[in-house]
Structure formats: structure tokens, C-alpha cells
């Protein structure tokens, strides 16, 4: 409610500017703020762990046509007020990760940002949609600092693996062609593909865990061997030195 009131106040402050342009300006600013935070988190992770959890970052502002369709589907009149109040994904960020473990790691990192407020979470990975859709959705609020005010603006963050994104993108294209009324056999085939994608994600995660375990063991063995070599060198130097001193004596 607070964010919605701030948005309305901001629109009133720009009475000489089109209301739609003002709202979109705020959502674009929110995307920039969130995008920068995510890039910093990714860079920090690379700096500390030598690993990038984020493969790609995609951002978008919902088109006017999509907003109107969604309002009508929800049974609301088309207005700026209803758009701000009822449409939560006008500003959207999509994070594409390598593995499912990265998803929850990133979600925790995002939730720990002090100036981001998590409004809601929808875990479609543990609880997939009937269609087979999997993704992790976070609705957050980010403060936009203007010249004379602060406006909390909503951004939806979707986190998914490469495989999940591949399935979701094609599923959207297929259903778009049928305008949401795809034949039963198409829906059934898509659910089967979603299951294959889930199995692929599980296998790739298991493979990655196995590789990390092998690298860790190899590193520990190398450290142990290096330690033995250093110990042998020290022993040889000490014993050899004593022998040479005895010979001189």
C-alpha cells in the first residue's frame, strides 16, 4: 500500500508529464537498481568462490497490450491506478543459472539485501504448475530516490536454470499460437518434456557435485603430497647438515 501511494504521489508531482510515461520511468529505474545489485552479487561470488552462479540476466517492461489483457483477465478496469495496484510483474528480471542449487543460493543473497524488501515468494520448483512450468519467483520492492521523494517500486525476479528457461520459452511460444487453448495431446507432450528437463537438471547437478568432489580430493592429495615433499626436504637438509658437521669434526 505504501509503495502504491508513493507511486500516485510521484505521478501527481509530474502533472505536466504523461502519467504512463512517469510510471514506466519509475519501473525502468527499478530495473536498473535491481540489475546493478545482481551484477555486483555475481562479481562478488566470482571474486570469492571463482564461480559465477548467474549465466544471463534478462530485463523487460511489460507492454501496454499485455498489461491491459491481464487487467481484463483479472476483471479490473484499465487504469494507471489498477495497473500499479494489481499487476506485479510490470518490471521483470529473469536470472538464468547453471544448476538448481544456484537458484536458492541467489534467492538467499537477494533476500539479504538490506534495501530490498521481499513482498512475496512463489516456488514453482518445489511446487510446479500443472503445465509443468518450473521457476522461482520473488516479488521485491526497491526504493527509487528522486530529486524530492523516494518511491518504493515493485520488481518481479524470476530465477531458473538454463533447462527450465528453454522449456518455458518454447512452451510460451506454443501456447501463444493456440491463444491459450492448446489441444490436450500438446499439453500432455509439454508436461512430459518438462519432466525430461527436470531429470536433466538433476543429472547435471549430480555431475557437477561429483566433479567438485573429485577436484577437492585432488587438491587435498596434492597438498598432502606437497607437505610430504617439504618434510622430506627439511629432514634431508637437517640430517645432511648434521652428517657434514660430523665429517668436518
Tab-separated table of C-alpha atoms in Angstrom:
chain	number	residue	atom	x	y	z
A	1	UNK	CA	0.000	0.000	0.000
A	2	UNK	CA	2.824	2.396	0.911
A	3	UNK	CA	4.525	1.855	-2.451
A	4	UNK	CA	1.274	2.415	-4.335
A	5	UNK	CA	0.656	5.708	-2.505
A	6	UNK	CA	4.210	6.822	-3.231
A	7	UNK	CA	3.687	5.992	-6.903
A	8	UNK	CA	0.476	8.047	-7.030
A	9	UNK	CA	2.193	10.967	-5.285
A	10	UNK	CA	5.043	10.825	-7.796
A	11	UNK	CA	2.569	10.912	-10.694
A	12	UNK	CA	0.885	13.996	-9.199
A	13	UNK	CA	4.278	15.718	-8.939
A	14	UNK	CA	4.672	15.360	-12.700
A	15	UNK	CA	1.253	16.638	-13.759
A	16	UNK	CA	2.763	18.215	-16.887
A	17	UNK	CA	4.094	14.801	-17.985
A	18	UNK	CA	2.020	11.896	-19.254
A	19	UNK	CA	1.140	9.581	-16.325
A	20	UNK	CA	2.003	6.451	-18.306
A	21	UNK	CA	5.498	7.784	-19.065
A	22	UNK	CA	6.027	8.627	-15.390
A	23	UNK	CA	5.087	5.128	-14.248
A	24	UNK	CA	7.276	3.466	-16.877
A	25	UNK	CA	10.144	5.785	-15.916
A	26	UNK	CA	9.889	4.541	-12.315
A	27	UNK	CA	9.752	0.867	-13.334
A	28	UNK	CA	12.765	1.334	-15.630
A	29	UNK	CA	14.662	2.944	-12.760
A	30	UNK	CA	13.765	-0.013	-10.539
A	31	UNK	CA	15.092	-2.436	-13.168
A	32	UNK	CA	18.405	-0.552	-13.267
A	33	UNK	CA	18.697	-0.664	-9.472
A	34	UNK	CA	17.983	-4.395	-9.225
A	35	UNK	CA	20.126	-5.219	-12.264
A	36	UNK	CA	23.134	-3.431	-10.763
A	37	UNK	CA	22.698	-5.247	-7.441
A	38	UNK	CA	22.597	-8.626	-9.185
A	39	UNK	CA	25.702	-7.886	-11.241
A	40	UNK	CA	27.586	-6.897	-8.078
A	41	UNK	CA	26.486	-10.100	-6.320
A	42	UNK	CA	27.648	-12.142	-9.309
A	43	UNK	CA	31.013	-10.349	-9.400
A	44	UNK	CA	31.464	-10.838	-5.650
A	45	UNK	CA	30.716	-14.547	-5.952
A	46	UNK	CA	33.285	-14.824	-8.731
A	47	UNK	CA	35.823	-12.936	-6.590
A	48	UNK	CA	35.306	-15.134	-3.518
A	49	UNK	CA	34.484	-18.551	-4.999
A	50	UNK	CA	35.873	-18.289	-8.563
A	51	UNK	CA	32.423	-19.221	-9.837
A	52	UNK	CA	29.572	-17.306	-11.494
A	53	UNK	CA	26.116	-18.540	-10.421
A	54	UNK	CA	24.361	-16.288	-12.989
A	55	UNK	CA	24.631	-17.260	-16.659
A	56	UNK	CA	22.398	-14.476	-18.035
A	57	UNK	CA	20.341	-11.541	-16.766
A	58	UNK	CA	17.285	-10.510	-18.789
A	59	UNK	CA	15.121	-7.480	-18.019
A	60	UNK	CA	11.885	-6.258	-19.543
A	61	UNK	CA	8.967	-3.884	-19.053
A	62	UNK	CA	5.553	-5.382	-19.762
A	63	UNK	CA	3.955	-3.984	-22.912
A	64	UNK	CA	0.766	-1.867	-22.647
A	65	UNK	CA	-1.127	-4.603	-24.527
A	66	UNK	CA	-0.051	-7.270	-22.030
A	67	UNK	CA	-0.975	-5.048	-19.092
A	68	UNK	CA	-4.446	-4.347	-20.485
A	69	UNK	CA	-5.037	-8.062	-21.203
A	70	UNK	CA	-4.001	-9.013	-17.685
A	71	UNK	CA	-6.243	-6.371	-16.086
A	72	UNK	CA	-9.198	-7.595	-18.137
A	73	UNK	CA	-8.410	-11.200	-17.216
A	74	UNK	CA	-8.437	-10.198	-13.535
A	75	UNK	CA	-11.711	-8.312	-14.039
A	76	UNK	CA	-10.369	-4.787	-13.439
A	77	UNK	CA	-10.883	-1.604	-15.432
A	78	UNK	CA	-7.924	-0.313	-17.414
A	79	UNK	CA	-6.353	2.487	-15.406
A	80	UNK	CA	-2.959	3.589	-14.109
A	81	UNK	CA	-4.164	3.040	-10.536
A	82	UNK	CA	-5.252	-0.564	-11.174
A	83	UNK	CA	-2.102	-1.236	-13.159
A	84	UNK	CA	0.133	-0.191	-10.239
A	85	UNK	CA	-2.016	-1.954	-7.643
A	86	UNK	CA	-2.790	-5.297	-9.295
A	87	UNK	CA	-0.052	-6.002	-11.865
A	88	UNK	CA	3.080	-7.082	-10.013
A	89	UNK	CA	5.253	-8.087	-12.963
A	90	UNK	CA	5.315	-4.852	-14.971
A	91	UNK	CA	9.053	-4.687	-14.292
A	92	UNK	CA	10.632	-8.120	-14.596
A	93	UNK	CA	14.120	-9.535	-14.157
A	94	UNK	CA	14.986	-13.085	-15.178
A	95	UNK	CA	18.095	-14.769	-13.806
A	96	UNK	CA	19.333	-17.807	-15.690
A	97	UNK	CA	21.525	-20.146	-13.613
A	98	UNK	CA	23.527	-23.276	-14.358
A	99	UNK	CA	22.191	-25.511	-11.574
A	100	UNK	CA	19.126	-25.708	-9.327
A	101	UNK	CA	21.345	-25.212	-6.264
A	102	UNK	CA	22.296	-21.782	-7.662
A	103	UNK	CA	18.640	-20.729	-7.610
A	104	UNK	CA	18.198	-20.992	-3.849
A	105	UNK	CA	21.672	-19.578	-3.208
A	106	UNK	CA	20.807	-16.492	-5.271
A	107	UNK	CA	17.375	-16.155	-3.668
A	108	UNK	CA	19.024	-16.075	-0.238
A	109	UNK	CA	21.580	-13.489	-1.378
A	110	UNK	CA	18.818	-11.274	-2.811
A	111	UNK	CA	16.758	-11.595	0.366
A	112	UNK	CA	19.753	-10.428	2.434
A	113	UNK	CA	19.933	-7.077	0.606
A	114	UNK	CA	19.008	-4.510	3.265
A	115	UNK	CA	17.370	-2.040	0.872
A	116	UNK	CA	15.306	-4.647	-0.965
A	117	UNK	CA	12.028	-5.727	0.612
A	118	UNK	CA	10.766	-9.193	-0.323
A	119	UNK	CA	6.988	-8.920	-0.694
A	120	UNK	CA	6.204	-12.487	-1.732
A	121	UNK	CA	7.783	-15.735	-2.946
A	122	UNK	CA	6.352	-18.391	-5.259
A	123	UNK	CA	8.418	-21.560	-5.505
A	124	UNK	CA	7.297	-23.287	-8.703
A	125	UNK	CA	10.311	-25.619	-8.496
A	126	UNK	CA	9.152	-27.459	-5.398
A	127	UNK	CA	5.532	-26.926	-6.464
A	128	UNK	CA	5.426	-26.886	-10.314
A	129	UNK	CA	2.394	-25.558	-12.154
A	130	UNK	CA	0.036	-28.095	-13.704
A	131	UNK	CA	1.560	-27.341	-17.121
A	132	UNK	CA	4.979	-28.440	-15.863
A	133	UNK	CA	6.308	-24.888	-15.512
A	134	UNK	CA	9.177	-24.520	-13.035
A	135	UNK	CA	10.747	-21.300	-11.793
A	136	UNK	CA	11.398	-19.412	-8.571
A	137	UNK	CA	9.554	-16.084	-8.339
A	138	UNK	CA	10.371	-13.269	-5.937
A	139	UNK	CA	8.375	-10.052	-5.782
A	140	UNK	CA	10.566	-7.342	-4.297
A	141	UNK	CA	10.233	-3.632	-3.637
A	142	UNK	CA	13.175	-1.335	-4.358
A	143	UNK	CA	13.406	2.338	-3.274
A	144	UNK	CA	13.854	4.812	-6.150
A	145	UNK	CA	15.421	8.054	-4.930
A	146	UNK	CA	14.064	11.016	-6.878
A	147	UNK	CA	15.019	14.682	-6.503
A	148	UNK	CA	12.393	15.312	-3.817
A	149	UNK	CA	10.988	11.920	-2.817
A	150	UNK	CA	11.516	8.165	-2.523
A	151	UNK	CA	9.231	5.745	-4.354
A	152	UNK	CA	9.146	2.041	-3.475
A	153	UNK	CA	8.672	0.243	-6.804
A	154	UNK	CA	7.824	-3.421	-7.384
A	155	UNK	CA	10.004	-5.731	-9.457
A	156	UNK	CA	9.398	-9.417	-10.111
A	157	UNK	CA	12.536	-11.572	-10.144
A	158	UNK	CA	12.341	-14.981	-11.822
A	159	UNK	CA	15.202	-17.411	-11.180
A	160	UNK	CA	15.515	-20.580	-13.255
A	161	UNK	CA	18.080	-22.903	-14.800
A	162	UNK	CA	19.051	-22.878	-18.479
A	163	UNK	CA	16.956	-26.007	-18.996
A	164	UNK	CA	13.894	-24.521	-17.260
A	165	UNK	CA	14.196	-21.349	-19.330
A	166	UNK	CA	14.483	-23.381	-22.544
A	167	UNK	CA	11.252	-25.237	-21.745
A	168	UNK	CA	9.360	-22.136	-20.553
A	169	UNK	CA	10.312	-20.096	-23.634
A	170	UNK	CA	9.146	-22.758	-26.080
A	171	UNK	CA	6.028	-23.528	-24.046
A	172	UNK	CA	5.078	-19.834	-24.176
A	173	UNK	CA	5.552	-19.721	-27.955
A	174	UNK	CA	3.477	-22.865	-28.483
A	175	UNK	CA	0.598	-21.730	-26.278
A	176	UNK	CA	0.692	-18.254	-27.812
A	177	UNK	CA	-0.094	-19.807	-31.192
A	178	UNK	CA	-3.154	-21.520	-29.704
A	179	UNK	CA	-4.113	-18.399	-27.687
A	180	UNK	CA	-4.009	-20.493	-24.502
A	181	UNK	CA	-6.285	-23.250	-25.859
A	182	UNK	CA	-3.804	-25.917	-26.930
A	183	UNK	CA	-5.137	-29.459	-27.639
A	184	UNK	CA	-4.838	-31.987	-24.802
A	185	UNK	CA	-2.144	-34.022	-26.530
A	186	UNK	CA	0.033	-30.899	-26.881
A	187	UNK	CA	-0.315	-30.151	-23.167
A	188	UNK	CA	0.481	-33.771	-22.332
A	189	UNK	CA	3.615	-33.765	-24.500
A	190	UNK	CA	4.759	-30.494	-22.923
A	191	UNK	CA	4.356	-31.969	-19.415
A	192	UNK	CA	6.452	-34.961	-20.479
A	193	UNK	CA	9.126	-32.595	-21.814
A	194	UNK	CA	9.050	-30.709	-18.512
A	195	UNK	CA	9.750	-33.990	-16.714
A	196	UNK	CA	12.698	-34.673	-19.026
A	197	UNK	CA	14.035	-31.187	-18.305
A	198	UNK	CA	13.736	-31.807	-14.544
A	199	UNK	CA	15.630	-35.104	-14.871
A	200	UNK	CA	18.324	-33.372	-16.937
A	201	UNK	CA	18.716	-30.671	-14.277
A	202	UNK	CA	19.057	-33.344	-11.574
A	203	UNK	CA	21.684	-35.255	-13.565
A	204	UNK	CA	23.704	-32.140	-14.341
A	205	UNK	CA	23.627	-31.110	-10.666
A	206	UNK	CA	24.781	-34.600	-9.601
A	207	UNK	CA	27.544	-34.493	-12.214
A	208	UNK	CA	28.676	-31.076	-11.011
A	209	UNK	CA	28.731	-32.279	-7.383
A	210	UNK	CA	30.809	-35.311	-8.419
A	211	UNK	CA	33.271	-33.097	-10.303
A	212	UNK	CA	33.615	-30.734	-7.328
A	213	UNK	CA	34.253	-33.704	-5.019
A	214	UNK	CA	36.962	-35.027	-7.378
A	215	UNK	CA	38.628	-31.604	-7.555
A	216	UNK	CA	38.530	-31.277	-3.762
A	217	UNK	CA	40.101	-34.727	-3.279
A	218	UNK	CA	42.751	-33.984	-5.892
A	219	UNK	CA	43.542	-30.681	-4.156
A	220	UNK	CA	43.801	-32.353	-0.738
A	221	UNK	CA	46.018	-35.151	-2.142
A	222	UNK	CA	48.241	-32.595	-3.848
A	223	UNK	CA	48.524	-30.609	-0.623
A	224	UNK	CA	49.357	-33.802	1.293
A	225	UNK	CA	51.999	-34.833	-1.253
A	226	UNK	CA	53.463	-31.343	-1.260
A	227	UNK	CA	53.598	-31.441	2.528
A	228	UNK	CA	55.441	-34.763	2.464
A	229	UNK	CA	57.904	-33.450	-0.095
A	230	UNK	CA	58.563	-30.355	2.027
A	231	UNK	CA	59.011	-32.551	5.119
A	232	UNK	CA	61.434	-34.819	3.230
A	233	UNK	CA	63.414	-31.787	2.083
A	234	UNK	CA	63.603	-30.385	5.605
A	235	UNK	CA	64.599	-33.765	7.052
A	236	UNK	CA	67.241	-34.268	4.398
A	237	UNK	CA	68.653	-30.796	4.981
A	238	UNK	CA	68.756	-31.247	8.762
A	239	UNK	CA	70.175	-34.787	8.724
A	240	UNK	CA	72.541	-33.998	5.860
A	241	UNK	CA	73.773	-30.900	7.663
A	242	UNK	CA	74.493	-32.876	10.834
A	243	UNK	CA	76.383	-35.521	8.860
A	244	UNK	CA	78.517	-32.912	7.159
A	245	UNK	CA	79.307	-31.301	10.511
A	246	UNK	CA	80.327	-34.698	11.944
A	247	UNK	CA	82.571	-35.374	8.949
A	248	UNK	CA	84.262	-31.982	9.340
A	249	UNK	CA	84.778	-32.629	13.030
